[in-house]
Amino acid sequence: MSASQDNSPFRLIGAEESPYSVKVRSYLRYKQLPHAWLSRGEAGSLFHDYAKLPLVPLLVTPDGRGLQDSTPIIETVESEHPDPSIHPGEPTARFISCLLEEFADEWGNKWMFHYRWAREADQLACSRRLARMMSPAADEETLSATAASIRERMVDRVWFVGSSPQTARQIEDSFKDTLTLLEPHFAERPYLFGQRPAFADFALWGQIYNAHRDPTPRAIIALQAPNTLAWIERMNEPRAEGDFERWSSLARTLMPLLEDQVAGLFLPWSSANAQAIEEDAETFTVRLRGRDWEQRPQKYHARSLASLKRRYADYQTDGTLTRALEVSGARQYLL
């Protein structure tokens, strides 16, 4: 490790191909917190010294703490470096930002992971990037062999996010529908909640940014979503350009996303997944927008839904938020 890396106040170990890693990096850039961006290979023993789980991102703090899991990382740093805040002051906008952060992390990951391994062009592109990341100095023969091995292994793992021949159309429709819903919203503001990035921006951007790195979703974004593409580019180096908006000015173009994607797909899926975990089921099926979705349950998502419900309990007395969640159809899943 170089001296400059060793002296950096924060050291973020991650990967460009990890939506959760770039999510944290964008956040640190926004907060203007000096940090070193390190791959696992560049980090050397640092990762093994601080990581409790074999996962990135890992943030090593100036006082020697090792933080993992992108949401707790951001929440911890935000509590210690609150300005400029990533949370709108208005309770309704603040909670909906948290809800969209959860939606992005848990549902948006399905878009990214599915597109990455569903088609040959994307498989080849991503597996080669991953191989190069793992072995920067590898010759062409070694690089090709490593990429082929990665491709073979990862194509068989799409079940992990619920991707299958049965659900592929649902995932791709959700991605395209989300882009359609975001376009008019970003036509009027640079970030999801106004003139500065919120909690939700970092999470949603991480997934869409990584999808944009692969040929198929990149072409979809280029054709369908110029305003969202500008936001993707903006979030690489996000800056406060003004204040957050109130929900009354956001609702016209953000409520359709809550209704269609969050309450229509994500929350019923998340609730069914949590119930399957509770019942120790091997698979579960849930009806989403008139189509059956079947997959193996995912334990982490059940825990994150429980955390979101606990967060909502602190906001239940807010009448504006209650009305917004009732109108969207989301509230029933948060009680």
Coordinates of C-alpha atoms in Angstrom, one line a residue:
M1 CA 0.0 0.0 0.0
S2 CA 1.3 3.4 -0.9
A3 CA 2.0 6.1 1.7
S4 CA -0.9 8.2 0.4
Q5 CA -3.3 5.3 0.8
D6 CA -2.0 4.5 4.3
N7 CA -2.5 8.1 5.5
S8 CA -6.0 8.6 4.0
P9 CA -8.6 9.3 6.7
F10 CA -11.0 6.7 5.2
R11 CA -10.1 3.6 3.2
L12 CA -12.9 2.2 1.1
I13 CA -12.3 -1.3 -0.2
G14 CA -14.7 -2.1 -3.0
A15 CA -15.2 -2.8 -6.7
E16 CA -16.5 -0.8 -9.6
E17 CA -18.8 -3.8 -10.4
S18 CA -20.3 -3.7 -6.9
P19 CA -23.3 -1.4 -6.8
Y20 CA -23.0 -1.2 -3.0
S21 CA -19.4 -0.2 -3.2
V22 CA -19.9 2.7 -5.7
K23 CA -22.9 3.8 -3.7
V24 CA -20.6 4.4 -0.7
R25 CA -18.0 6.0 -2.8
S26 CA -20.5 8.5 -4.3
Y27 CA -21.6 9.3 -0.8
L28 CA -18.1 9.9 0.5
R29 CA -17.5 12.1 -2.6
Y30 CA -20.6 14.1 -1.8
K31 CA -19.6 14.6 1.8
Q32 CA -16.1 15.6 0.6
L33 CA -14.5 13.1 3.1
P34 CA -11.0 12.3 1.9
H35 CA -10.7 8.6 1.2
A36 CA -8.7 6.0 -0.7
W37 CA -10.6 3.7 -3.1
L38 CA -8.9 0.3 -3.0
S39 CA -9.6 -3.0 -4.7
R40 CA -9.3 -6.2 -2.6
G41 CA -5.9 -6.8 -4.2
E42 CA -4.7 -3.3 -3.5
A43 CA -5.9 -3.5 0.1
G44 CA -3.6 -6.4 0.9
S45 CA -4.0 -7.5 4.5
L46 CA -6.2 -4.6 5.3
F47 CA -9.4 -6.4 4.2
H48 CA -8.6 -9.5 6.3
D49 CA -7.7 -7.4 9.3
Y50 CA -11.1 -5.6 9.4
A51 CA -13.7 -7.5 7.5
K52 CA -16.1 -9.7 9.4
L53 CA -17.7 -10.9 6.2
P54 CA -16.0 -11.8 2.9
L55 CA -18.0 -9.0 1.2
V56 CA -17.3 -5.5 -0.2
P57 CA -17.7 -2.7 0.5
L58 CA -15.5 -2.4 3.6
L59 CA -14.9 1.1 5.0
V60 CA -12.0 1.5 7.4
T61 CA -12.5 4.6 9.4
P62 CA -9.8 7.0 10.7
D63 CA -10.2 5.7 14.2
G64 CA -9.7 2.1 13.1
R65 CA -13.3 0.7 12.8
G66 CA -14.2 -1.7 10.0
L67 CA -17.7 -1.0 8.7
Q68 CA -19.6 -3.3 6.3
D69 CA -22.9 -3.3 4.5
S70 CA -23.5 -0.1 2.5
T71 CA -26.6 1.1 4.4
P72 CA -25.1 0.9 7.9
I73 CA -21.9 2.4 6.6
I74 CA -23.7 5.5 5.3
E75 CA -25.8 5.7 8.4
T76 CA -22.8 5.5 10.7
V77 CA -20.8 8.1 8.7
E78 CA -23.8 10.4 8.4
S79 CA -24.3 10.4 12.2
E80 CA -20.7 11.6 12.6
H81 CA -20.6 14.0 9.6
P82 CA -24.2 15.3 9.3
D83 CA -23.5 18.3 7.0
P84 CA -24.5 18.5 4.3
S85 CA -27.3 16.2 5.3
I86 CA -28.6 13.5 2.9
H87 CA -32.0 13.5 4.7
P88 CA -34.8 15.9 3.8
G89 CA -36.0 17.9 6.8
E90 CA -39.7 17.2 6.1
P91 CA -40.7 13.9 7.7
T92 CA -42.7 12.6 4.7
A93 CA -39.9 13.2 2.2
R94 CA -37.3 11.8 4.6
F95 CA -39.1 8.5 5.2
I96 CA -40.0 8.1 1.5
S97 CA -36.3 8.6 0.7
C98 CA -35.5 5.8 3.2
L99 CA -38.2 3.6 1.5
L100 CA -36.7 4.2 -1.9
E101 CA -33.3 3.4 -0.6
E102 CA -34.6 0.0 0.6
F103 CA -36.4 -0.5 -2.8
A104 CA -33.2 0.2 -4.7
D105 CA -30.9 -2.0 -2.6
E106 CA -33.3 -5.0 -2.5
W107 CA -35.3 -4.8 -5.7
G108 CA -33.1 -2.7 -7.9
N109 CA -30.3 -5.2 -7.5
K110 CA -32.5 -7.7 -9.4
W111 CA -32.3 -5.5 -12.5
M112 CA -28.5 -5.1 -12.3
F113 CA -27.7 -8.8 -11.6
H114 CA -30.2 -10.2 -14.1
Y115 CA -29.1 -8.0 -17.0
R116 CA -25.4 -8.7 -16.2
W117 CA -25.8 -12.5 -16.7
A118 CA -28.9 -13.0 -18.9
R119 CA -27.4 -12.5 -22.4
E120 CA -24.2 -13.5 -24.0
A121 CA -23.1 -9.9 -24.8
D122 CA -23.4 -8.8 -21.2
Q123 CA -21.9 -12.0 -19.8
L124 CA -18.8 -11.6 -22.0
A125 CA -18.5 -7.9 -21.2
C126 CA -18.8 -8.2 -17.4
S127 CA -16.8 -11.4 -17.0
R128 CA -13.9 -9.8 -18.8
R129 CA -14.1 -6.7 -16.6
L130 CA -14.1 -8.9 -13.5
A131 CA -11.2 -10.9 -14.8
R132 CA -9.2 -7.8 -15.4
M133 CA -10.0 -6.5 -12.0
M134 CA -8.8 -9.7 -10.4
S135 CA -5.6 -9.9 -12.4
P136 CA -4.7 -6.5 -13.8
A137 CA -1.4 -7.7 -15.3
A138 CA -2.7 -11.0 -16.8
D139 CA -1.8 -11.9 -20.4
E140 CA -4.6 -12.4 -22.9
E141 CA -4.7 -16.2 -22.5
T142 CA -5.0 -16.0 -18.8
L143 CA -7.5 -13.2 -18.9
S144 CA -9.8 -15.1 -21.3
A145 CA -9.6 -18.3 -19.2
T146 CA -10.4 -16.4 -16.0
A147 CA -13.3 -14.6 -17.7
A148 CA -14.7 -17.9 -19.0
S149 CA -14.5 -19.4 -15.5
I150 CA -16.3 -16.4 -14.0
R151 CA -19.0 -16.5 -16.7
E152 CA -19.7 -20.2 -16.1
R153 CA -20.0 -19.7 -12.4
M154 CA -22.1 -16.6 -12.3
V155 CA -24.6 -17.5 -15.0
D156 CA -25.7 -20.3 -12.7
R157 CA -26.2 -17.9 -9.7
V158 CA -28.9 -15.6 -11.1
W159 CA -31.4 -17.6 -9.0
F160 CA -30.0 -15.7 -6.0
V161 CA -31.8 -12.5 -6.9
G162 CA -34.9 -14.4 -8.2
S163 CA -33.9 -14.3 -11.9
S164 CA -35.2 -17.2 -13.9
P165 CA -36.9 -17.9 -17.2
Q166 CA -40.2 -17.3 -15.4
T167 CA -39.3 -14.0 -13.8
A168 CA -36.9 -12.6 -16.5
R169 CA -39.7 -10.6 -18.3
Q170 CA -40.9 -9.2 -15.0
I171 CA -37.5 -8.0 -14.0
E172 CA -36.8 -6.4 -17.4
D173 CA -40.3 -4.8 -17.5
S174 CA -39.7 -3.4 -14.0
F175 CA -36.3 -1.8 -15.1
K176 CA -37.8 -0.2 -18.2
D177 CA -40.9 1.0 -16.3
T178 CA -38.8 2.5 -13.6
L179 CA -36.8 4.4 -16.2
T180 CA -40.0 5.7 -17.8
L181 CA -41.3 6.8 -14.4
L182 CA -38.0 8.6 -13.5
E183 CA -37.8 10.6 -16.8
P184 CA -40.4 13.3 -16.0
H185 CA -39.1 13.5 -12.4
F186 CA -35.5 14.1 -13.4
A187 CA -36.7 16.6 -16.1
E188 CA -37.6 19.0 -13.3
R189 CA -34.7 18.5 -10.8
P190 CA -31.2 17.1 -10.7
Y191 CA -31.8 14.6 -7.8
L192 CA -34.6 12.5 -6.5
F193 CA -35.6 14.9 -3.7
G194 CA -34.7 18.2 -5.2
Q195 CA -31.5 20.1 -5.7
R196 CA -29.2 17.9 -3.6
P197 CA -28.8 14.1 -3.3
A198 CA -30.7 12.2 -0.7
F199 CA -30.2 8.7 0.9
A200 CA -32.3 7.2 -1.9
D201 CA -30.1 8.7 -4.7
F202 CA -27.0 6.8 -3.7
A203 CA -28.7 3.4 -3.5
L204 CA -30.7 3.7 -6.7
W205 CA -27.8 5.2 -8.6
G206 CA -25.5 2.3 -7.5
Q207 CA -27.8 -0.2 -9.2
I208 CA -28.6 1.8 -12.3
Y209 CA -25.0 2.9 -12.8
N210 CA -23.8 -0.7 -12.7
A211 CA -26.5 -1.8 -15.1
H212 CA -25.4 1.0 -17.4
R213 CA -21.9 -0.6 -17.5
D214 CA -23.3 -3.5 -19.5
P215 CA -24.4 -3.4 -23.2
T216 CA -28.0 -4.3 -23.0
P217 CA -29.2 -2.0 -20.2
R218 CA -26.9 0.7 -21.4
A219 CA -28.6 0.7 -24.8
I220 CA -32.0 0.8 -23.1
I221 CA -31.0 3.8 -21.0
A222 CA -29.5 5.7 -24.0
L223 CA -32.7 5.1 -26.0
Q224 CA -35.3 5.6 -23.3
A225 CA -33.9 7.8 -20.5
P226 CA -31.8 10.8 -21.3
N227 CA -32.7 12.6 -18.1
T228 CA -31.8 9.6 -16.1
L229 CA -28.6 9.3 -18.0
A230 CA -27.7 12.8 -17.0
W231 CA -28.4 11.9 -13.3
I232 CA -26.2 8.8 -13.6
E233 CA -23.3 11.0 -14.7
R234 CA -24.1 13.7 -12.1
M235 CA -24.1 11.1 -9.3
N236 CA -20.5 10.2 -10.0
E237 CA -19.5 13.5 -8.4
P238 CA -22.7 14.7 -6.6
R239 CA -23.0 18.3 -5.3
A240 CA -25.6 20.3 -3.4
E241 CA -27.1 22.7 -5.9
G242 CA -29.8 24.0 -3.6
D243 CA -32.3 22.6 -1.1
F244 CA -34.5 19.6 -0.8
E245 CA -38.1 20.0 -1.9
R246 CA -41.2 19.2 0.1
W247 CA -43.3 16.2 -0.7
S248 CA -46.1 18.5 -2.0
S249 CA -43.9 19.4 -5.0
L250 CA -42.3 16.0 -5.4
A251 CA -45.5 13.9 -5.3
R252 CA -46.7 14.6 -8.8
T253 CA -43.8 12.8 -10.5
L254 CA -42.5 10.6 -7.6
M255 CA -45.9 9.1 -6.5
P256 CA -46.2 7.0 -9.7
L257 CA -42.9 5.3 -8.8
L258 CA -44.2 4.5 -5.3
E259 CA -47.5 3.2 -6.7
D260 CA -46.2 1.1 -9.6
Q261 CA -42.8 -0.2 -8.4
V262 CA -42.6 0.1 -4.7
A263 CA -46.1 -0.8 -3.6
G264 CA -47.0 -2.8 -6.8
L265 CA -43.9 -5.0 -6.9
F266 CA -41.2 -4.6 -4.2
L267 CA -43.2 -4.5 -1.0
P268 CA -45.5 -7.4 -1.8
W269 CA -42.5 -9.4 -2.9
S270 CA -40.6 -8.4 0.3
S271 CA -43.5 -9.4 2.5
A272 CA -43.9 -12.7 0.8
N273 CA -40.2 -13.4 1.1
A274 CA -40.3 -12.6 4.9
Q275 CA -43.2 -14.9 5.4
A276 CA -41.4 -17.7 3.6
I277 CA -38.4 -17.2 5.8
E278 CA -40.6 -17.3 8.9
E279 CA -42.2 -20.6 7.6
D280 CA -38.8 -22.0 6.7
A281 CA -40.1 -22.6 3.1
E282 CA -37.7 -23.7 0.3
T283 CA -39.5 -21.5 -2.3
F284 CA -42.3 -19.0 -2.4
T285 CA -44.7 -17.7 -5.0
V286 CA -46.3 -14.3 -5.0
R287 CA -48.6 -12.7 -7.5
L288 CA -47.1 -9.4 -8.8
R289 CA -49.1 -7.3 -11.2
G290 CA -51.1 -10.3 -12.4
R291 CA -48.0 -12.5 -12.9
D292 CA -46.6 -15.2 -10.6
W293 CA -43.1 -14.7 -9.2
E294 CA -41.4 -17.7 -7.7
Q295 CA -38.0 -17.9 -6.1
R296 CA -36.0 -19.2 -3.1
P297 CA -36.4 -16.9 -0.1
Q298 CA -33.6 -14.5 0.9
K299 CA -32.8 -14.1 4.6
Y300 CA -31.1 -10.7 4.4
H301 CA -34.1 -9.1 2.8
A302 CA -36.4 -10.3 5.5
R303 CA -34.1 -8.6 8.1
S304 CA -34.0 -5.4 6.1
L305 CA -37.8 -5.3 5.8
A306 CA -38.1 -5.6 9.6
S307 CA -35.7 -2.7 9.9
L308 CA -37.7 -0.6 7.5
K309 CA -40.9 -1.3 9.6
R310 CA -39.1 -0.3 12.8
R311 CA -38.1 2.9 11.0
Y312 CA -41.6 3.6 9.9
A313 CA -42.9 3.2 13.5
D314 CA -41.2 6.5 14.3
Y315 CA -43.2 8.3 11.6
Q316 CA -46.7 6.8 12.0
T317 CA -48.1 10.0 13.5
D318 CA -47.2 12.1 10.5
G319 CA -50.5 12.6 8.7
T320 CA -49.0 13.7 5.3
L321 CA -46.9 10.6 5.2
T322 CA -49.8 8.3 6.2
R323 CA -51.8 9.7 3.3
A324 CA -49.0 9.4 0.8
L325 CA -48.4 5.7 1.8
E326 CA -52.1 5.0 1.8
V327 CA -52.6 6.5 -1.7
S328 CA -49.6 4.6 -3.0
G329 CA -50.7 1.3 -1.5
A330 CA -47.5 0.9 0.5
R331 CA -48.7 1.4 4.0
Q332 CA -50.3 -2.0 4.5
Y333 CA -46.8 -3.6 4.1
L334 CA -45.1 -1.4 6.6
L335 CA -47.4 -2.0 9.6

